[in-house]
PDB file of C-alpha atoms and ligand atoms in Angstrom:
ATOM      1  CA  UNK B  14      90.361  97.438 117.838  1.00  0.00           C
ATOM      2  CA  UNK B  15      91.609 100.822 118.767  1.00  0.00           C
ATOM      3  CA  UNK B  16      95.070 102.116 118.091  1.00  0.00           C
ATOM      4  CA  UNK B  17      98.294 100.301 117.388  1.00  0.00           C
ATOM      5  CA  UNK B  18      99.152  97.179 119.282  1.00  0.00           C
ATOM      6  CA  UNK B  19     102.335  97.826 121.255  1.00  0.00           C
ATOM      7  CA  UNK B  20     104.415  94.838 122.312  1.00  0.00           C
ATOM      8  CA  UNK B  21     107.362  94.868 124.713  1.00  0.00           C
ATOM      9  CA  UNK B  22     110.564  94.049 122.829  1.00  0.00           C
ATOM     10  CA  UNK B  23     113.266  94.781 125.401  1.00  0.00           C
ATOM     11  CA  UNK B  24     114.166  96.966 128.332  1.00  0.00           C
ATOM     12  CA  UNK B  25     116.014 100.249 128.059  1.00  0.00           C
ATOM     13  CA  UNK B  26     119.107  98.889 129.772  1.00  0.00           C
ATOM     14  CA  UNK B  27     119.462  96.249 127.050  1.00  0.00           C
ATOM     15  CA  UNK B  28     120.117  99.056 124.589  1.00  0.00           C
ATOM     16  CA  UNK B  29     123.536 100.589 124.143  1.00  0.00           C
ATOM     17  CA  UNK B  30     123.866 103.908 122.359  1.00  0.00           C
ATOM     18  CA  UNK B  31     124.166 103.471 118.580  1.00  0.00           C
ATOM     19  CA  UNK B  32     124.236  99.678 118.876  1.00  0.00           C
ATOM     20  CA  UNK B  33     121.206  98.134 117.176  1.00  0.00           C
ATOM     21  CA  UNK B  34     119.434  95.325 119.005  1.00  0.00           C
ATOM     22  CA  UNK B  35     117.837  92.749 116.759  1.00  0.00           C
ATOM     23  CA  UNK B  36     114.508  91.488 118.077  1.00  0.00           C
ATOM     24  CA  UNK B  37     111.874  89.203 116.682  1.00  0.00           C
ATOM     25  CA  UNK B  38     108.407  90.637 116.817  1.00  0.00           C
ATOM     26  CA  UNK B  39     105.824  88.007 115.873  1.00  0.00           C
ATOM     27  CA  UNK B  40     108.208  86.685 113.226  1.00  0.00           C
ATOM     28  CA  UNK B  41     109.235  90.112 111.956  1.00  0.00           C
ATOM     29  CA  UNK B  42     112.903  91.014 112.448  1.00  0.00           C
ATOM     30  CA  UNK B  43     113.188  94.513 113.888  1.00  0.00           C
ATOM     31  CA  UNK B  44     116.246  96.563 114.780  1.00  0.00           C
ATOM     32  CA  UNK B  45     115.784  98.613 117.913  1.00  0.00           C
ATOM     33  CA  UNK B  46     118.161 101.549 118.018  1.00  0.00           C
ATOM     34  CA  UNK B  47     118.973 103.975 120.805  1.00  0.00           C
ATOM     35  CA  UNK B  48     120.626 107.068 119.451  1.00  0.00           C
ATOM     36  CA  UNK B  49     120.963 110.523 120.953  1.00  0.00           C
ATOM     37  CA  UNK B  50     118.611 109.515 123.751  1.00  0.00           C
ATOM     38  CA  UNK B  51     115.789 108.417 121.471  1.00  0.00           C
ATOM     39  CA  UNK B  52     114.683 104.910 120.603  1.00  0.00           C
ATOM     40  CA  UNK B  53     113.702 103.882 117.089  1.00  0.00           C
ATOM     41  CA  UNK B  54     112.471 100.677 115.512  1.00  0.00           C
ATOM     42  CA  UNK B  55     113.146  99.812 111.901  1.00  0.00           C
ATOM     43  CA  UNK B  56     112.526  96.676 109.871  1.00  0.00           C
ATOM     44  CA  UNK B  57     115.794  94.786 109.962  1.00  0.00           C
ATOM     45  CA  UNK B  58     116.132  93.905 106.300  1.00  0.00           C
ATOM     46  CA  UNK B  59     117.685  96.324 103.825  1.00  0.00           C
ATOM     47  CA  UNK B  60     115.380  97.214 100.923  1.00  0.00           C
ATOM     48  CA  UNK B  61     118.184  96.591  98.453  1.00  0.00           C
ATOM     49  CA  UNK B  62     119.109  92.989  99.301  1.00  0.00           C
ATOM     50  CA  UNK B  63     118.553  90.519 102.090  1.00  0.00           C
ATOM     51  CA  UNK B  64     120.948  92.028 104.613  1.00  0.00           C
ATOM     52  CA  UNK B  65     120.481  92.627 108.339  1.00  0.00           C
ATOM     53  CA  UNK B  66     120.585  96.327 109.132  1.00  0.00           C
ATOM     54  CA  UNK B  67     121.325  95.573 112.793  1.00  0.00           C
ATOM     55  CA  UNK B  68     124.887  94.804 111.760  1.00  0.00           C
ATOM     56  CA  UNK B  69     125.345  98.272 110.317  1.00  0.00           C
ATOM     57  CA  UNK B  70     126.537 101.469 111.916  1.00  0.00           C
ATOM     58  CA  UNK B  71     124.316 104.148 113.381  1.00  0.00           C
ATOM     59  CA  UNK B  72     125.190 107.772 112.790  1.00  0.00           C
ATOM     60  CA  UNK B  73     123.362 111.083 112.436  1.00  0.00           C
ATOM     61  CA  UNK B  74     119.948 109.508 112.976  1.00  0.00           C
ATOM     62  CA  UNK B  75     120.558 106.948 110.259  1.00  0.00           C
ATOM     63  CA  UNK B  76     121.440 103.293 110.075  1.00  0.00           C
ATOM     64  CA  UNK B  77     123.888 102.238 107.435  1.00  0.00           C
ATOM     65  CA  UNK B  78     123.623  99.012 105.482  1.00  0.00           C
ATOM     66  CA  UNK B  79     127.052  97.432 105.834  1.00  0.00           C
ATOM     67  CA  UNK B  80     126.934  95.730 102.452  1.00  0.00           C
ATOM     68  CA  UNK B  81     126.649  98.611  99.968  1.00  0.00           C
ATOM     69  CA  UNK B  82     126.444 101.589 102.261  1.00  0.00           C
ATOM     70  CA  UNK B  83     122.919 102.883 101.799  1.00  0.00           C
ATOM     71  CA  UNK B  84     121.809 104.821 104.876  1.00  0.00           C
ATOM     72  CA  UNK B  85     118.241 104.767 106.113  1.00  0.00           C
ATOM     73  CA  UNK B  86     116.638 107.515 108.155  1.00  0.00           C
ATOM     74  CA  UNK B  87     115.536 106.014 111.468  1.00  0.00           C
ATOM     75  CA  UNK B  88     112.467 108.288 111.585  1.00  0.00           C
ATOM     76  CA  UNK B  89     111.175 107.750 108.080  1.00  0.00           C
ATOM     77  CA  UNK B  90     112.966 104.651 106.798  1.00  0.00           C
ATOM     78  CA  UNK B  91     113.894 106.553 103.642  1.00  0.00           C
ATOM     79  CA  UNK B  92     117.231 105.824 102.029  1.00  0.00           C
ATOM     80  CA  UNK B  93     119.500 108.848 101.763  1.00  0.00           C
ATOM     81  CA  UNK B  94     121.554 107.431  98.943  1.00  0.00           C
ATOM     82  CA  UNK B  95     121.983 104.597  96.480  1.00  0.00           C
ATOM     83  CA  UNK B  96     121.958 101.760  95.803  1.00  0.00           C
ATOM     84  CA  UNK B  97     118.759 101.354  97.847  1.00  0.00           C
ATOM     85  CA  UNK B  98     115.827 103.295  96.431  1.00  0.00           C
ATOM     86  CA  UNK B  99     112.926 101.994  98.470  1.00  0.00           C
ATOM     87  CA  UNK B 100     112.294 102.859 102.109  1.00  0.00           C
ATOM     88  CA  UNK B 101     112.458 100.316 104.914  1.00  0.00           C
ATOM     89  CA  UNK B 102     109.415 100.186 107.207  1.00  0.00           C
ATOM     90  CA  UNK B 103     109.764 101.996 110.526  1.00  0.00           C
ATOM     91  CA  UNK B 104     107.559 101.389 113.542  1.00  0.00           C
ATOM     92  CA  UNK B 105     106.271 103.511 116.399  1.00  0.00           C
ATOM     93  CA  UNK B 106     108.089 103.098 119.718  1.00  0.00           C
ATOM     94  CA  UNK B 107     106.725 103.724 123.179  1.00  0.00           C
ATOM     95  CA  UNK B 108     108.723 103.815 126.413  1.00  0.00           C
ATOM     96  CA  UNK B 109     106.912 102.679 129.549  1.00  0.00           C
ATOM     97  CA  UNK B 110     109.138 102.857 132.587  1.00  0.00           C
ATOM     98  CA  UNK B 111     112.064 100.625 131.657  1.00  0.00           C
ATOM     99  CA  UNK B 112     110.214  98.821 128.912  1.00  0.00           C
ATOM    100  CA  UNK B 113     110.570  99.491 125.211  1.00  0.00           C
ATOM    101  CA  UNK B 114     107.422  98.745 123.238  1.00  0.00           C
ATOM    102  CA  UNK B 115     107.048  98.588 119.482  1.00  0.00           C
ATOM    103  CA  UNK B 116     103.956  98.431 117.334  1.00  0.00           C
ATOM    104  CA  UNK B 117     104.150  96.708 113.995  1.00  0.00           C
ATOM    105  CA  UNK B 118     101.565  99.112 112.701  1.00  0.00           C
ATOM    106  CA  UNK B 119     103.577 100.898 110.104  1.00  0.00           C
ATOM    107  CA  UNK B 120     103.952 104.626 110.311  1.00  0.00           C
ATOM    108  CA  UNK B 121     102.964 106.410 107.201  1.00  0.00           C
TER     109      UNK B 121
HETATM  110  S1  FES H 227     122.100  95.341 100.578  1.00  0.00           S
HETATM  111 FE1  FES H 227     121.828  97.193 101.651  1.00  0.00          FE
HETATM  112  S2  FES H 227     122.572  98.674 100.286  1.00  0.00           S
HETATM  113 FE2  FES H 227     122.812  96.826  99.178  1.00  0.00          FE
END
């Protein structure tokens, strides 16, 4: 095996700016987010409780958990404030033509 295994999750025109798209990638819920012209993929479940991040707001390169307001950096998955203390996994994204591909190989 060489390199991460990228899988198509959607097309670019399915993504609206700052509106997360929830996809299922081999049983893993992933939020795909287009913001400021860049596409990110982040594990959909908040690290604080079992809440879907796709229902939160996207702003300043972060996605906000709607329940208690922790924001997670879409590049690193790190929370910028409480109550969440643990990061959420983020995944590499590749754009091929109109296709958006995500690899579940976790970025370190
Ligand atoms: S469930 Fe996300 S911050 Fe509490």
